[in-house]
Amino acid sequence: MEEIIKILTLRKESISTMESATGGYIANAITNVEGASEVFSFGAVTYSNFYKIKLGVDKNLIEKYSVYSMEVAHDMSRAITEYTNSRYGIGVTGKLNRVDRFNLSGKDNIVYISVFDQRKNNYLDCVLEMEDTTRERNKKKILIEIVILLKKMLSEER
């Protein structure tokens, strides 16, 4: 994450997150880097559909595909860039090996990750199967994938 913050700082670009499954873990990883305040605009933890929608996620996408879908992860990453006027947005939704009594659809061990570049209107995605039984290790796995996606997106910008 240090390398990503350094690149964003040099480019004077910003990033924001809308997280569900990771509960702020990604925002925490960003803000653990010295100087992150130069580039980190906002981090939203939106466990409820209500707050996803309030921050700009299309209610119809949630109803059509379920909150646990790549379509919703895309909309989360896009919506957070619009809400904060950030260049890059990260959206994470899914389940970390547990049943969600409010959203029963979807597998209980799949996470959808989307990284969005607002300027290019471009997404990079990843679907992960959560095989570990601990939330902490699953969140670390998700963070690693996000760093890979961000590095790829930033290198394509050069």
mmCIF file of C-alpha atoms in Angstrom:
data_model
loop_
_atom_site.group_PDB
_atom_site.id
_atom_site.type_symbol
_atom_site.label_atom_id
_atom_site.label_comp_id
_atom_site.label_asym_id
_atom_site.label_seq_id
_atom_site.Cartn_x
_atom_site.Cartn_y
_atom_site.Cartn_z
ATOM 1 C CA MET A 1 0.000 0.000 0.000
ATOM 2 C CA GLU A 2 2.956 2.325 0.616
ATOM 3 C CA GLU A 3 3.890 2.252 -3.066
ATOM 4 C CA ILE A 4 0.326 3.051 -4.100
ATOM 5 C CA ILE A 5 0.085 6.007 -1.711
ATOM 6 C CA LYS A 6 3.421 7.304 -2.996
ATOM 7 C CA ILE A 7 2.267 7.126 -6.638
ATOM 8 C CA LEU A 8 -1.083 8.775 -5.888
ATOM 9 C CA THR A 9 0.658 11.533 -3.919
ATOM 10 C CA LEU A 10 3.100 12.261 -6.760
ATOM 11 C CA ARG A 11 0.215 12.362 -9.252
ATOM 12 C CA LYS A 12 -1.974 14.439 -6.926
ATOM 13 C CA GLU A 13 -4.789 11.912 -7.271
ATOM 14 C CA SER A 14 -7.201 10.586 -4.684
ATOM 15 C CA ILE A 15 -8.840 7.326 -3.683
ATOM 16 C CA SER A 16 -11.927 6.366 -1.680
ATOM 17 C CA THR A 17 -13.460 3.107 -0.499
ATOM 18 C CA MET A 18 -16.919 1.632 -0.042
ATOM 19 C CA GLU A 19 -16.557 -1.591 1.886
ATOM 20 C CA SER A 20 -19.032 -4.135 3.060
ATOM 21 C CA ALA A 21 -17.360 -7.506 3.645
ATOM 22 C CA THR A 22 -14.105 -5.967 4.860
ATOM 23 C CA GLY A 23 -15.631 -3.564 7.382
ATOM 24 C CA GLY A 24 -13.108 -0.751 6.915
ATOM 25 C CA TYR A 25 -10.052 -3.000 6.668
ATOM 26 C CA ILE A 26 -9.022 -1.481 3.322
ATOM 27 C CA ALA A 27 -9.438 2.098 4.565
ATOM 28 C CA ASN A 28 -7.422 1.143 7.631
ATOM 29 C CA ALA A 29 -4.617 -0.278 5.474
ATOM 30 C CA ILE A 30 -4.540 2.945 3.458
ATOM 31 C CA THR A 31 -4.512 5.206 6.489
ATOM 32 C CA ASN A 32 -1.773 3.155 8.138
ATOM 33 C CA VAL A 33 0.584 4.631 5.536
ATOM 34 C CA GLU A 34 2.200 7.920 6.503
ATOM 35 C CA GLY A 35 0.966 10.685 4.210
ATOM 36 C CA ALA A 36 -2.218 8.861 3.235
ATOM 37 C CA SER A 37 -4.237 11.936 4.173
ATOM 38 C CA GLU A 38 -2.867 13.559 1.017
ATOM 39 C CA VAL A 39 -4.737 11.071 -1.183
ATOM 40 C CA PHE A 40 -7.414 9.308 0.864
ATOM 41 C CA SER A 41 -10.726 11.128 0.540
ATOM 42 C CA PHE A 42 -13.265 8.964 2.316
ATOM 43 C CA GLY A 43 -13.940 5.446 3.526
ATOM 44 C CA ALA A 44 -17.475 4.131 3.901
ATOM 45 C CA VAL A 45 -18.419 0.905 5.645
ATOM 46 C CA THR A 46 -21.817 0.053 4.227
ATOM 47 C CA TYR A 47 -23.012 -3.220 5.702
ATOM 48 C CA SER A 48 -26.633 -2.278 5.053
ATOM 49 C CA ASN A 49 -28.209 -1.946 1.633
ATOM 50 C CA PHE A 50 -29.824 1.279 2.852
ATOM 51 C CA TYR A 51 -26.457 3.040 3.164
ATOM 52 C CA LYS A 52 -25.111 1.628 -0.080
ATOM 53 C CA ILE A 53 -28.129 3.160 -1.809
ATOM 54 C CA LYS A 54 -27.820 6.394 0.173
ATOM 55 C CA LEU A 55 -24.234 6.745 -1.107
ATOM 56 C CA GLY A 56 -25.284 6.206 -4.717
ATOM 57 C CA VAL A 57 -25.503 2.474 -5.416
ATOM 58 C CA ASP A 58 -28.425 1.718 -7.719
ATOM 59 C CA LYS A 59 -31.221 -0.009 -5.772
ATOM 60 C CA ASN A 60 -32.308 -1.782 -8.960
ATOM 61 C CA LEU A 61 -28.895 -3.473 -9.273
ATOM 62 C CA ILE A 62 -29.179 -4.808 -5.731
ATOM 63 C CA GLU A 63 -32.695 -6.099 -6.449
ATOM 64 C CA LYS A 64 -31.760 -7.629 -9.813
ATOM 65 C CA TYR A 65 -28.351 -9.178 -9.055
ATOM 66 C CA SER A 66 -28.304 -9.244 -5.218
ATOM 67 C CA VAL A 67 -26.032 -7.182 -3.037
ATOM 68 C CA TYR A 68 -23.484 -9.971 -3.423
ATOM 69 C CA SER A 69 -22.581 -9.522 -7.081
ATOM 70 C CA MET A 70 -19.940 -7.976 -9.311
ATOM 71 C CA GLU A 71 -22.569 -5.566 -10.629
ATOM 72 C CA VAL A 72 -23.020 -4.138 -7.144
ATOM 73 C CA ALA A 73 -19.255 -4.095 -6.460
ATOM 74 C CA HIS A 74 -18.872 -2.077 -9.679
ATOM 75 C CA ASP A 75 -21.545 0.342 -8.624
ATOM 76 C CA MET A 76 -19.997 0.691 -5.172
ATOM 77 C CA SER A 77 -16.593 1.601 -6.610
ATOM 78 C CA ARG A 78 -18.164 4.014 -9.103
ATOM 79 C CA ALA A 79 -20.561 5.595 -6.602
ATOM 80 C CA ILE A 80 -17.848 6.318 -4.048
ATOM 81 C CA THR A 81 -15.733 8.136 -6.649
ATOM 82 C CA GLU A 82 -18.711 10.302 -7.539
ATOM 83 C CA TYR A 83 -19.608 10.949 -3.903
ATOM 84 C CA THR A 84 -16.048 12.040 -3.070
ATOM 85 C CA ASN A 85 -14.835 13.226 -6.475
ATOM 86 C CA SER A 86 -11.916 10.793 -6.184
ATOM 87 C CA ARG A 87 -10.015 9.508 -9.191
ATOM 88 C CA TYR A 88 -10.091 5.919 -7.896
ATOM 89 C CA GLY A 89 -12.701 3.979 -5.986
ATOM 90 C CA ILE A 90 -12.685 0.577 -4.346
ATOM 91 C CA GLY A 91 -15.874 -1.437 -3.838
ATOM 92 C CA VAL A 92 -15.986 -4.678 -1.849
ATOM 93 C CA THR A 93 -19.043 -6.828 -1.215
ATOM 94 C CA GLY A 94 -19.540 -10.473 -0.331
ATOM 95 C CA LYS A 95 -19.657 -12.893 2.525
ATOM 96 C CA LEU A 96 -16.759 -14.120 4.639
ATOM 97 C CA ASN A 97 -18.043 -17.642 5.300
ATOM 98 C CA ARG A 98 -21.278 -16.688 6.984
ATOM 99 C CA VAL A 99 -24.976 -16.492 6.280
ATOM 100 C CA ASP A 100 -26.474 -13.001 5.990
ATOM 101 C CA ARG A 101 -30.035 -13.200 7.303
ATOM 102 C CA PHE A 102 -30.892 -9.913 5.566
ATOM 103 C CA ASN A 103 -29.536 -11.025 2.162
ATOM 104 C CA LEU A 104 -29.874 -14.776 1.788
ATOM 105 C CA SER A 105 -28.926 -14.960 -1.888
ATOM 106 C CA GLY A 106 -25.416 -15.732 -3.039
ATOM 107 C CA LYS A 107 -22.799 -18.111 -1.758
ATOM 108 C CA ASP A 108 -21.570 -17.607 1.780
ATOM 109 C CA ASN A 109 -17.871 -17.598 0.850
ATOM 110 C CA ILE A 110 -17.548 -15.368 -2.237
ATOM 111 C CA VAL A 111 -16.252 -11.783 -2.261
ATOM 112 C CA TYR A 112 -16.499 -9.347 -5.184
ATOM 113 C CA ILE A 113 -13.865 -6.632 -5.570
ATOM 114 C CA SER A 114 -13.978 -3.721 -7.971
ATOM 115 C CA VAL A 115 -11.432 -0.946 -8.481
ATOM 116 C CA PHE A 116 -12.692 1.952 -10.590
ATOM 117 C CA ASP A 117 -10.820 4.702 -12.442
ATOM 118 C CA GLN A 118 -13.287 7.569 -12.771
ATOM 119 C CA ARG A 119 -11.310 9.453 -15.403
ATOM 120 C CA LYS A 120 -11.041 6.441 -17.727
ATOM 121 C CA ASN A 121 -14.407 4.947 -16.730
ATOM 122 C CA ASN A 122 -12.566 1.640 -16.312
ATOM 123 C CA TYR A 123 -12.947 -1.231 -13.840
ATOM 124 C CA LEU A 124 -10.558 -3.934 -12.707
ATOM 125 C CA ASP A 125 -12.238 -6.791 -10.869
ATOM 126 C CA CYS A 126 -11.604 -9.901 -8.855
ATOM 127 C CA VAL A 127 -13.847 -12.602 -7.431
ATOM 128 C CA LEU A 128 -12.376 -14.454 -4.467
ATOM 129 C CA GLU A 129 -13.450 -17.639 -2.791
ATOM 130 C CA MET A 130 -12.934 -17.367 0.942
ATOM 131 C CA GLU A 131 -11.510 -20.672 2.120
ATOM 132 C CA ASP A 132 -10.106 -19.578 5.458
ATOM 133 C CA THR A 133 -12.217 -19.714 8.586
ATOM 134 C CA THR A 134 -10.931 -16.506 10.175
ATOM 135 C CA ARG A 135 -12.199 -13.092 9.155
ATOM 136 C CA GLU A 136 -8.773 -11.505 9.680
ATOM 137 C CA ARG A 137 -7.002 -13.833 7.232
ATOM 138 C CA ASN A 138 -9.804 -13.449 4.699
ATOM 139 C CA LYS A 139 -9.552 -9.665 4.919
ATOM 140 C CA LYS A 140 -5.785 -9.871 4.381
ATOM 141 C CA LYS A 141 -6.375 -11.984 1.271
ATOM 142 C CA ILE A 142 -8.807 -9.373 -0.052
ATOM 143 C CA LEU A 143 -6.340 -6.555 0.683
ATOM 144 C CA ILE A 144 -3.590 -8.355 -1.240
ATOM 145 C CA GLU A 145 -5.857 -8.663 -4.292
ATOM 146 C CA ILE A 146 -6.822 -4.987 -4.084
ATOM 147 C CA VAL A 147 -3.164 -3.961 -3.979
ATOM 148 C CA ILE A 148 -2.512 -6.104 -7.068
ATOM 149 C CA LEU A 149 -5.451 -4.508 -8.916
ATOM 150 C CA LEU A 150 -4.404 -0.982 -7.924
ATOM 151 C CA LYS A 151 -0.790 -1.539 -8.976
ATOM 152 C CA LYS A 152 -1.989 -2.829 -12.331
ATOM 153 C CA MET A 153 -4.342 0.106 -12.813
ATOM 154 C CA LEU A 154 -1.690 2.644 -11.820
ATOM 155 C CA SER A 155 0.952 1.065 -14.068
ATOM 156 C CA GLU A 156 -1.432 1.242 -17.045
ATOM 157 C CA GLU A 157 -1.731 4.992 -16.414
ATOM 158 C CA ARG A 158 1.999 5.657 -16.892
#
